mmCIF file of C-alpha atoms in Angstrom:
data_model
loop_
_atom_site.group_PDB
_atom_site.id
_atom_site.type_symbol
_atom_site.label_atom_id
_atom_site.label_comp_id
_atom_site.label_asym_id
_atom_site.label_seq_id
_atom_site.Cartn_x
_atom_site.Cartn_y
_atom_site.Cartn_z
ATOM 1 C CA MET N 1 92.503 -225.802 -143.169
ATOM 2 C CA ALA N 2 94.303 -223.991 -145.974
ATOM 3 C CA ARG N 3 95.379 -220.385 -145.662
ATOM 4 C CA LYS N 4 92.951 -218.075 -147.379
ATOM 5 C CA SER N 5 93.621 -214.751 -149.072
ATOM 6 C CA PHE N 6 91.365 -211.787 -148.292
ATOM 7 C CA PRO N 7 91.104 -209.571 -151.411
ATOM 8 C CA ILE N 8 89.447 -206.670 -149.579
ATOM 9 C CA LEU N 9 92.166 -206.815 -146.916
ATOM 10 C CA LYS N 10 94.942 -206.599 -149.471
ATOM 11 C CA GLN N 11 93.223 -203.705 -151.231
ATOM 12 C CA LEU N 12 93.045 -201.892 -147.921
ATOM 13 C CA ILE N 13 96.531 -202.425 -146.552
ATOM 14 C CA GLN N 14 98.969 -203.436 -149.261
ATOM 15 C CA GLN N 15 101.287 -200.652 -150.318
ATOM 16 C CA CYS N 16 101.275 -200.350 -154.085
ATOM 17 C CA THR N 17 104.536 -199.404 -155.765
ATOM 18 C CA ASN N 18 102.770 -198.086 -158.843
ATOM 19 C CA ARG N 19 102.709 -194.295 -158.709
ATOM 20 C CA SER N 20 101.135 -193.783 -162.132
ATOM 21 C CA PHE N 21 97.662 -192.952 -160.784
ATOM 22 C CA SER N 22 96.600 -189.421 -161.622
ATOM 23 C CA SER N 23 93.537 -187.233 -161.577
ATOM 24 C CA THR N 24 92.542 -188.909 -164.864
ATOM 25 C CA ALA N 25 91.741 -192.153 -163.021
ATOM 26 C CA SER N 26 88.085 -193.172 -163.171
ATOM 27 C CA PRO N 27 86.340 -191.496 -160.221
ATOM 28 C CA ARG N 28 84.688 -193.661 -157.584
ATOM 29 C CA ALA N 29 81.490 -192.936 -155.719
ATOM 30 C CA VAL N 30 81.701 -192.972 -151.928
ATOM 31 C CA THR N 31 78.696 -192.863 -149.600
ATOM 32 C CA LEU N 32 79.178 -189.996 -147.134
ATOM 33 C CA ILE N 33 77.482 -189.818 -143.737
ATOM 34 C CA PRO N 34 78.484 -186.544 -142.022
ATOM 35 C CA GLY N 35 76.877 -187.691 -138.766
ATOM 36 C CA ASP N 36 76.148 -185.781 -135.572
ATOM 37 C CA GLY N 37 77.803 -182.879 -133.751
ATOM 38 C CA VAL N 38 81.280 -182.208 -135.102
ATOM 39 C CA GLY N 39 80.846 -184.906 -137.749
ATOM 40 C CA PRO N 40 79.857 -182.476 -140.542
ATOM 41 C CA LEU N 41 82.835 -180.293 -139.608
ATOM 42 C CA VAL N 42 85.420 -183.044 -140.054
ATOM 43 C CA THR N 43 83.764 -184.665 -143.074
ATOM 44 C CA ASP N 44 83.756 -181.236 -144.733
ATOM 45 C CA ALA N 45 87.496 -181.111 -144.020
ATOM 46 C CA VAL N 46 87.928 -184.349 -145.948
ATOM 47 C CA GLU N 47 85.869 -183.045 -148.861
ATOM 48 C CA GLN N 48 88.003 -179.897 -149.053
ATOM 49 C CA VAL N 49 91.267 -181.827 -149.071
ATOM 50 C CA MET N 50 89.993 -184.330 -151.640
ATOM 51 C CA LYS N 51 88.934 -181.479 -153.910
ATOM 52 C CA ALA N 52 92.285 -179.717 -153.520
ATOM 53 C CA MET N 53 94.141 -182.941 -154.344
ATOM 54 C CA LYS N 54 91.818 -183.629 -157.286
ATOM 55 C CA ALA N 55 91.348 -187.108 -155.859
ATOM 56 C CA PRO N 56 89.221 -189.304 -158.142
ATOM 57 C CA VAL N 57 86.312 -189.706 -155.739
ATOM 58 C CA TYR N 58 82.922 -188.076 -155.376
ATOM 59 C CA PHE N 59 80.508 -188.288 -152.478
ATOM 60 C CA ASP N 60 76.873 -189.353 -152.237
ATOM 61 C CA ARG N 61 75.805 -187.490 -149.092
ATOM 62 C CA TYR N 62 73.128 -188.733 -146.696
ATOM 63 C CA GLU N 63 71.963 -187.028 -143.518
ATOM 64 C CA VAL N 64 71.750 -189.538 -140.671
ATOM 65 C CA ARG N 65 71.299 -188.885 -136.934
ATOM 66 C CA GLY N 66 72.321 -191.224 -134.159
ATOM 67 C CA ASP N 67 68.892 -191.024 -132.510
ATOM 68 C CA MET N 68 67.126 -192.555 -135.516
ATOM 69 C CA LYS N 69 65.552 -195.946 -134.817
ATOM 70 C CA CYS N 70 67.238 -197.539 -137.808
ATOM 71 C CA MET N 71 69.588 -196.697 -140.639
ATOM 72 C CA PRO N 72 67.515 -195.420 -143.594
ATOM 73 C CA GLU N 73 67.130 -198.015 -146.325
ATOM 74 C CA GLU N 74 68.394 -195.661 -149.024
ATOM 75 C CA VAL N 75 71.647 -195.180 -147.087
ATOM 76 C CA MET N 76 72.240 -198.909 -146.810
ATOM 77 C CA ASP N 77 71.424 -199.324 -150.506
ATOM 78 C CA SER N 78 73.972 -196.637 -151.355
ATOM 79 C CA ILE N 79 76.708 -198.329 -149.326
ATOM 80 C CA LYS N 80 75.928 -201.696 -150.897
ATOM 81 C CA LYS N 81 76.073 -200.116 -154.359
ATOM 82 C CA ASN N 82 79.234 -198.021 -153.815
ATOM 83 C CA LYS N 83 80.860 -200.605 -151.531
ATOM 84 C CA VAL N 84 82.679 -197.810 -149.674
ATOM 85 C CA CYS N 85 81.470 -195.336 -147.059
ATOM 86 C CA LEU N 86 83.073 -192.493 -145.119
ATOM 87 C CA LYS N 87 81.270 -191.423 -141.974
ATOM 88 C CA GLY N 88 81.493 -188.967 -139.132
ATOM 89 C CA GLY N 89 80.501 -189.920 -135.614
ATOM 90 C CA LEU N 90 76.947 -190.943 -134.753
ATOM 91 C CA MET N 91 75.857 -190.392 -131.170
ATOM 92 C CA THR N 92 74.156 -193.416 -129.609
ATOM 93 C CA PRO N 93 71.721 -192.421 -126.844
ATOM 94 C CA VAL N 94 72.661 -193.922 -123.478
ATOM 95 C CA GLY N 95 69.953 -196.268 -122.208
ATOM 96 C CA GLY N 96 66.434 -196.153 -123.585
ATOM 97 C CA GLY N 97 65.134 -198.166 -126.498
ATOM 98 C CA VAL N 98 67.238 -196.782 -129.363
ATOM 99 C CA SER N 99 69.850 -199.221 -130.599
ATOM 100 C CA SER N 100 73.202 -198.134 -132.015
ATOM 101 C CA LEU N 101 73.138 -197.331 -135.725
ATOM 102 C CA ASN N 102 76.844 -198.132 -135.815
ATOM 103 C CA VAL N 103 76.176 -201.679 -134.596
ATOM 104 C CA GLN N 104 73.201 -202.015 -136.963
ATOM 105 C CA MET N 105 75.393 -201.062 -139.911
ATOM 106 C CA ARG N 106 78.164 -203.490 -138.970
ATOM 107 C CA LYS N 107 75.703 -206.342 -138.642
ATOM 108 C CA GLU N 108 73.711 -205.717 -141.816
ATOM 109 C CA LEU N 109 76.825 -205.212 -143.951
ATOM 110 C CA ASP N 110 78.742 -207.924 -142.074
ATOM 111 C CA LEU N 111 81.632 -205.547 -141.410
ATOM 112 C CA TYR N 112 83.296 -208.177 -139.296
ATOM 113 C CA ALA N 113 86.750 -206.629 -138.873
ATOM 114 C CA SER N 114 87.516 -203.316 -137.190
ATOM 115 C CA ILE N 115 91.037 -202.051 -137.851
ATOM 116 C CA VAL N 116 92.511 -199.285 -135.687
ATOM 117 C CA HIS N 117 96.128 -198.344 -136.297
ATOM 118 C CA CYS N 118 97.574 -196.562 -133.254
ATOM 119 C CA PHE N 119 100.955 -194.981 -133.906
ATOM 120 C CA THR N 120 102.939 -192.032 -132.638
ATOM 121 C CA LEU N 121 103.321 -189.132 -135.041
ATOM 122 C CA PRO N 122 106.670 -187.291 -135.154
ATOM 123 C CA GLY N 123 106.355 -183.918 -133.460
ATOM 124 C CA LEU N 124 103.352 -184.876 -131.345
ATOM 125 C CA PRO N 125 104.316 -185.197 -127.650
ATOM 126 C CA THR N 126 103.178 -188.500 -126.088
ATOM 127 C CA ARG N 127 104.018 -190.447 -122.935
ATOM 128 C CA HIS N 128 105.547 -193.255 -124.994
ATOM 129 C CA ASN N 129 107.658 -193.072 -128.146
ATOM 130 C CA ASP N 130 107.485 -195.453 -131.098
ATOM 131 C CA VAL N 131 104.012 -196.827 -130.404
ATOM 132 C CA ASP N 132 102.906 -198.785 -133.470
ATOM 133 C CA ILE N 133 100.012 -201.106 -132.645
ATOM 134 C CA VAL N 134 97.233 -202.421 -134.863
ATOM 135 C CA VAL N 135 94.077 -203.481 -133.008
ATOM 136 C CA ILE N 136 91.919 -205.880 -135.010
ATOM 137 C CA ARG N 137 88.549 -206.379 -133.360
ATOM 138 C CA GLU N 138 85.759 -208.828 -134.136
ATOM 139 C CA ASN N 139 82.895 -206.530 -135.003
ATOM 140 C CA THR N 140 79.660 -208.508 -135.165
ATOM 141 C CA GLU N 141 79.078 -210.578 -132.021
ATOM 142 C CA GLY N 142 80.226 -210.850 -128.388
ATOM 143 C CA GLU N 143 78.558 -208.487 -125.926
ATOM 144 C CA TYR N 144 77.529 -206.361 -128.915
ATOM 145 C CA ALA N 145 75.127 -209.037 -130.156
ATOM 146 C CA GLY N 146 72.407 -206.946 -128.511
ATOM 147 C CA LEU N 147 70.597 -209.939 -127.029
ATOM 148 C CA GLU N 148 69.193 -208.496 -123.806
ATOM 149 C CA HIS N 149 65.968 -208.996 -121.936
ATOM 150 C CA GLU N 150 64.444 -208.451 -118.533
ATOM 151 C CA VAL N 151 63.980 -211.826 -116.855
ATOM 152 C CA VAL N 152 61.860 -210.419 -114.031
ATOM 153 C CA PRO N 153 61.532 -206.819 -112.875
ATOM 154 C CA GLY N 154 64.922 -205.670 -111.659
ATOM 155 C CA VAL N 155 66.860 -208.509 -113.308
ATOM 156 C CA VAL N 156 68.312 -208.067 -116.805
ATOM 157 C CA GLU N 157 70.108 -210.767 -118.759
ATOM 158 C CA SER N 158 72.591 -209.843 -121.497
ATOM 159 C CA LEU N 159 73.990 -212.624 -123.660
ATOM 160 C CA LYS N 160 77.566 -212.773 -124.902
ATOM 161 C CA VAL N 161 77.652 -214.736 -128.159
ATOM 162 C CA ILE N 162 80.931 -216.205 -129.446
ATOM 163 C CA THR N 163 80.974 -218.507 -132.472
ATOM 164 C CA LYS N 164 83.673 -220.647 -134.021
ATOM 165 C CA TYR N 165 82.976 -219.153 -137.446
ATOM 166 C CA CYS N 166 83.412 -215.507 -136.425
ATOM 167 C CA SER N 167 86.380 -216.191 -134.145
ATOM 168 C CA GLU N 168 88.201 -218.105 -136.847
ATOM 169 C CA ARG N 169 87.393 -215.459 -139.447
ATOM 170 C CA ILE N 170 88.798 -212.576 -137.395
ATOM 171 C CA ALA N 171 91.887 -214.601 -136.460
ATOM 172 C CA LYS N 172 92.560 -215.307 -140.148
ATOM 173 C CA PHE N 173 92.143 -211.627 -140.905
ATOM 174 C CA ALA N 174 94.629 -210.636 -138.188
ATOM 175 C CA PHE N 175 97.280 -213.113 -139.313
ATOM 176 C CA GLU N 176 96.809 -212.201 -142.962
ATOM 177 C CA TYR N 177 97.204 -208.536 -142.017
ATOM 178 C CA ALA N 178 100.420 -209.336 -140.164
ATOM 179 C CA ASP N 179 101.695 -211.434 -143.060
ATOM 180 C CA VAL N 180 101.017 -208.832 -145.772
ATOM 181 C CA ASN N 181 102.409 -205.973 -143.682
ATOM 182 C CA LYS N 182 105.536 -207.836 -142.524
ATOM 183 C CA ARG N 183 104.443 -207.690 -138.899
ATOM 184 C CA LYS N 184 106.181 -210.042 -136.499
ATOM 185 C CA LYS N 185 103.655 -210.842 -133.784
ATOM 186 C CA VAL N 186 99.941 -211.332 -133.177
ATOM 187 C CA THR N 187 98.585 -211.193 -129.618
ATOM 188 C CA ALA N 188 95.155 -212.607 -128.797
ATOM 189 C CA VAL N 189 93.367 -210.766 -125.970
ATOM 190 C CA HIS N 190 90.930 -212.770 -123.843
ATOM 191 C CA LYS N 191 89.371 -213.523 -120.443
ATOM 192 C CA ALA N 192 89.303 -217.304 -120.814
ATOM 193 C CA ASN N 193 90.363 -217.785 -117.200
ATOM 194 C CA ILE N 194 86.824 -216.728 -116.232
ATOM 195 C CA MET N 195 84.723 -217.086 -119.405
ATOM 196 C CA LYS N 196 86.103 -220.508 -120.134
ATOM 197 C CA LEU N 197 83.633 -221.537 -122.834
ATOM 198 C CA ALA N 198 83.108 -218.264 -124.719
ATOM 199 C CA ASP N 199 86.625 -216.837 -124.634
ATOM 200 C CA GLY N 200 87.961 -220.394 -124.612
ATOM 201 C CA LEU N 201 86.390 -220.894 -128.056
ATOM 202 C CA PHE N 202 87.900 -217.626 -129.266
ATOM 203 C CA LEU N 203 91.371 -218.738 -128.099
ATOM 204 C CA GLU N 204 90.975 -222.191 -129.593
ATOM 205 C CA SER N 205 90.189 -220.598 -132.956
ATOM 206 C CA CYS N 206 93.168 -218.238 -132.736
ATOM 207 C CA ARG N 207 95.517 -221.100 -131.908
ATOM 208 C CA GLU N 208 94.340 -223.151 -134.862
ATOM 209 C CA VAL N 209 94.865 -220.248 -137.255
ATOM 210 C CA ALA N 210 98.236 -219.368 -135.695
ATOM 211 C CA ALA N 211 99.495 -222.851 -136.534
ATOM 212 C CA LYS N 212 99.116 -221.967 -140.232
ATOM 213 C CA TYR N 213 101.471 -218.975 -139.832
ATOM 214 C CA PRO N 214 104.598 -220.381 -138.124
ATOM 215 C CA GLU N 215 106.661 -217.401 -139.259
ATOM 216 C CA ILE N 216 104.548 -215.048 -137.111
ATOM 217 C CA GLN N 217 104.986 -215.105 -133.335
ATOM 218 C CA TYR N 218 101.752 -215.796 -131.473
ATOM 219 C CA GLU N 219 100.986 -214.798 -127.884
ATOM 220 C CA GLU N 220 97.947 -214.662 -125.600
ATOM 221 C CA ILE N 221 97.196 -212.211 -122.816
ATOM 222 C CA ILE N 222 94.338 -211.795 -120.333
ATOM 223 C CA VAL N 223 92.515 -208.529 -120.994
ATOM 224 C CA ASP N 224 93.048 -206.933 -117.558
ATOM 225 C CA ASN N 225 96.776 -207.663 -117.639
ATOM 226 C CA CYS N 226 96.794 -206.404 -121.213
ATOM 227 C CA CYS N 227 95.514 -202.995 -120.098
ATOM 228 C CA MET N 228 98.265 -202.715 -117.499
ATOM 229 C CA GLN N 229 100.936 -203.830 -119.966
ATOM 230 C CA LEU N 230 99.694 -201.375 -122.589
ATOM 231 C CA VAL N 231 100.125 -198.319 -120.419
ATOM 232 C CA SER N 232 103.488 -199.462 -119.042
ATOM 233 C CA LYS N 233 105.215 -201.186 -121.986
ATOM 234 C CA PRO N 234 103.233 -200.628 -125.202
ATOM 235 C CA GLU N 235 106.270 -201.368 -127.369
ATOM 236 C CA GLN N 236 105.845 -205.104 -126.697
ATOM 237 C CA PHE N 237 102.660 -205.221 -128.797
ATOM 238 C CA ASP N 238 102.374 -205.374 -132.571
ATOM 239 C CA VAL N 239 99.086 -206.739 -133.980
ATOM 240 C CA MET N 240 96.347 -207.478 -131.435
ATOM 241 C CA VAL N 241 93.256 -209.563 -132.195
ATOM 242 C CA THR N 242 90.295 -209.312 -129.840
ATOM 243 C CA PRO N 243 86.632 -210.138 -129.321
ATOM 244 C CA ASN N 244 84.245 -207.234 -129.749
ATOM 245 C CA LEU N 245 84.042 -205.495 -126.360
ATOM 246 C CA TYR N 246 87.701 -205.927 -125.426
ATOM 247 C CA GLY N 247 88.744 -204.485 -128.781
ATOM 248 C CA ASN N 248 86.754 -201.327 -128.196
ATOM 249 C CA LEU N 249 88.453 -200.776 -124.841
ATOM 250 C CA ILE N 250 91.928 -201.735 -126.049
ATOM 251 C CA ALA N 251 91.734 -199.519 -129.155
ATOM 252 C CA ASN N 252 90.754 -196.467 -127.115
ATOM 253 C CA THR N 253 93.440 -197.130 -124.502
ATOM 254 C CA THR N 254 96.070 -197.526 -127.191
ATOM 255 C CA ALA N 255 94.880 -194.392 -128.966
ATOM 256 C CA GLY N 256 95.381 -192.466 -125.723
ATOM 257 C CA LEU N 257 99.009 -193.596 -125.661
ATOM 258 C CA ALA N 258 99.658 -192.383 -129.187
ATOM 259 C CA GLY N 259 98.140 -188.912 -129.162
ATOM 260 C CA GLY N 260 94.416 -189.387 -128.611
ATOM 261 C CA THR N 261 91.355 -190.402 -130.583
ATOM 262 C CA GLY N 262 91.601 -187.256 -132.709
ATOM 263 C CA VAL N 263 94.563 -188.625 -134.666
ATOM 264 C CA MET N 264 93.753 -192.356 -134.898
ATOM 265 C CA PRO N 265 92.475 -193.675 -138.246
ATOM 266 C CA GLY N 266 90.272 -196.711 -138.615
ATOM 267 C CA GLY N 267 88.078 -198.781 -140.853
ATOM 268 C CA ASN N 268 85.442 -201.480 -140.637
ATOM 269 C CA VAL N 269 85.654 -204.026 -143.419
ATOM 270 C CA GLY N 270 83.731 -207.025 -144.616
ATOM 271 C CA THR N 271 83.766 -209.266 -147.639
ATOM 272 C CA ASP N 272 82.047 -206.740 -149.916
ATOM 273 C CA GLN N 273 81.887 -203.339 -148.197
ATOM 274 C CA ALA N 274 84.084 -201.079 -146.111
ATOM 275 C CA VAL N 275 83.216 -198.136 -143.864
ATOM 276 C CA PHE N 276 85.962 -195.719 -142.836
ATOM 277 C CA GLU N 277 85.696 -193.487 -139.781
ATOM 278 C CA GLN N 278 87.652 -192.189 -136.811
ATOM 279 C CA GLY N 279 89.481 -195.220 -135.419
ATOM 280 C CA ALA N 280 88.738 -194.878 -131.714
ATOM 281 C CA SER N 281 85.544 -193.662 -130.028
ATOM 282 C CA ALA N 282 84.571 -190.208 -131.199
ATOM 283 C CA GLY N 283 83.945 -188.922 -127.690
ATOM 284 C CA ASN N 284 83.875 -185.282 -128.810
ATOM 285 C CA VAL N 285 81.051 -185.797 -131.340
ATOM 286 C CA GLY N 286 78.508 -184.052 -129.138
ATOM 287 C CA ASN N 287 80.870 -181.511 -127.568
ATOM 288 C CA GLU N 288 78.956 -178.265 -128.016
ATOM 289 C CA LYS N 289 81.936 -176.088 -127.108
ATOM 290 C CA ILE N 290 84.184 -177.654 -129.745
ATOM 291 C CA LEU N 291 81.394 -177.384 -132.291
ATOM 292 C CA LYS N 292 80.671 -173.744 -131.472
ATOM 293 C CA LEU N 293 84.361 -172.789 -131.694
ATOM 294 C CA LYS N 294 84.825 -175.024 -134.764
ATOM 295 C CA LYS N 295 87.933 -176.614 -133.288
ATOM 296 C CA ALA N 296 87.338 -180.318 -133.909
ATOM 297 C CA ASN N 297 90.437 -182.273 -134.892
ATOM 298 C CA PRO N 298 90.112 -183.447 -138.538
ATOM 299 C CA VAL N 299 93.304 -185.557 -138.551
ATOM 300 C CA ALA N 300 91.745 -188.918 -137.620
ATOM 301 C CA LEU N 301 89.168 -188.761 -140.400
ATOM 302 C CA LEU N 302 91.721 -187.451 -142.897
ATOM 303 C CA LEU N 303 94.005 -190.399 -142.152
ATOM 304 C CA SER N 304 90.987 -192.714 -142.340
ATOM 305 C CA SER N 305 90.214 -191.258 -145.767
ATOM 306 C CA ALA N 306 93.798 -192.045 -146.772
ATOM 307 C CA MET N 307 93.066 -195.662 -145.810
ATOM 308 C CA MET N 308 89.964 -195.384 -147.971
ATOM 309 C CA LEU N 309 91.964 -194.088 -150.943
ATOM 310 C CA ARG N 310 94.375 -196.984 -150.649
ATOM 311 C CA HIS N 311 91.443 -199.378 -150.462
ATOM 312 C CA LEU N 312 90.074 -197.819 -153.669
ATOM 313 C CA GLU N 313 93.475 -198.470 -155.270
ATOM 314 C CA PHE N 314 94.528 -194.826 -155.421
ATOM 315 C CA PRO N 315 97.767 -195.255 -153.424
ATOM 316 C CA SER N 316 99.547 -192.163 -154.734
ATOM 317 C CA PHE N 317 96.728 -189.946 -153.453
ATOM 318 C CA ALA N 318 96.785 -191.759 -150.113
ATOM 319 C CA ASP N 319 100.532 -191.227 -149.812
ATOM 320 C CA ARG N 320 100.242 -187.518 -150.638
ATOM 321 C CA LEU N 321 97.524 -187.027 -148.033
ATOM 322 C CA GLU N 322 99.355 -188.926 -145.294
ATOM 323 C CA THR N 323 102.595 -187.071 -146.032
ATOM 324 C CA ALA N 324 100.844 -183.696 -145.828
ATOM 325 C CA VAL N 325 99.181 -184.570 -142.510
ATOM 326 C CA ARG N 326 102.458 -185.794 -141.020
ATOM 327 C CA ARG N 327 104.240 -182.666 -142.225
ATOM 328 C CA VAL N 328 101.731 -180.309 -140.604
ATOM 329 C CA ILE N 329 101.827 -182.230 -137.318
ATOM 330 C CA ALA N 330 105.636 -182.323 -137.310
ATOM 331 C CA GLU N 331 105.848 -178.564 -137.899
ATOM 332 C CA GLY N 332 103.557 -178.015 -134.907
ATOM 333 C CA LYS N 333 102.197 -174.647 -135.992
ATOM 334 C CA PHE N 334 98.620 -175.745 -136.600
ATOM 335 C CA ARG N 335 97.081 -178.113 -134.060
ATOM 336 C CA THR N 336 93.709 -178.333 -132.358
ATOM 337 C CA LYS N 337 93.365 -178.138 -128.597
ATOM 338 C CA ASP N 338 93.248 -181.907 -128.011
ATOM 339 C CA VAL N 339 96.831 -182.227 -129.285
ATOM 340 C CA GLY N 340 98.258 -179.161 -127.583
ATOM 341 C CA GLY N 341 97.303 -176.314 -129.912
ATOM 342 C CA ASP N 342 94.518 -173.797 -130.338
ATOM 343 C CA SER N 343 93.853 -173.921 -134.080
ATOM 344 C CA THR N 344 90.435 -174.176 -135.652
ATOM 345 C CA THR N 345 89.473 -177.088 -137.854
ATOM 346 C CA GLN N 346 89.699 -174.849 -140.924
ATOM 347 C CA GLU N 347 93.196 -173.612 -140.026
ATOM 348 C CA VAL N 348 94.420 -177.202 -139.819
ATOM 349 C CA VAL N 349 92.711 -178.058 -143.111
ATOM 350 C CA ASP N 350 94.229 -175.027 -144.866
ATOM 351 C CA ALA N 351 97.695 -176.002 -143.610
ATOM 352 C CA ILE N 352 97.291 -179.577 -144.837
ATOM 353 C CA ILE N 353 96.070 -178.408 -148.251
ATOM 354 C CA ALA N 354 99.092 -176.102 -148.495
ATOM 355 C CA ALA N 355 101.366 -179.038 -147.597
ATOM 356 C CA VAL N 356 99.974 -181.389 -150.255
ATOM 357 C CA ASP N 357 102.540 -181.995 -153.005
#
């Protein structure tokens, strides 16, 4: 099988050396979903910074709640038209009959690759220094296939679906990411010692793709050992490729090593569309105290919006935003409570706007 280029991947991650983009660039429409809880607070932060930077984007805003039975058709049409979406967190009710809108969106748009870049930021105290891990997670199947039913009262069966097509596709994506970004190693995370057929198929696919990239080191690790290794020696990992459920757990664990979910950017990409949001689980979405005090951390979504700008081929704006965020964090004067400060969301936003070149 020949190596295949992923245009949307290269738009998203390749650093462009052209710095000629300016506010005269043709503006792009972006679908905006503020979401639940603190979501509107942090998406408003992004809008303020974009306006201050005169970034060539404008937002089509749609109000969506996590307890809706399905994503409104007009929202999906907007994303398909604009091809790019920025969203705050959507709360998925625990139990009951309401399915996750996040999962619905990933399936309908075939956003098959989740990218979470976990890295330590200078000036932000963490247990480990120099963490720089990219978790690439298959986003459309596995335990998240949503195929559950009650066999008899008191017995529920949940199906884990793994296919050759999706496993091979995410493995290609991971190796292409590593290749474009000059990364040295890809680690496949699995539980094939127990789930020999399902995770065995995932590993088989990763091995076949790895053979096409001999210049990139390839390793495999069982998911439980991976968790232990992450918290003890995270520096051994570079790019990690995982099935759906493991990737969710690994990304959140890795985010905790590098400063928390409030500073981790992420994106979900497919062949035609991309949705950018906080990289690891937005556990504070429904935190009433944070919302009341207006002290939600906007950094994760701001860095995710920088990923979005680079995807839209506005790299100079992305660089300016990332530099401003890093500068404010390094100075340490304005930080929200989750990263050791007591600043409000607006105070952090004002500091970042002031730091934009």
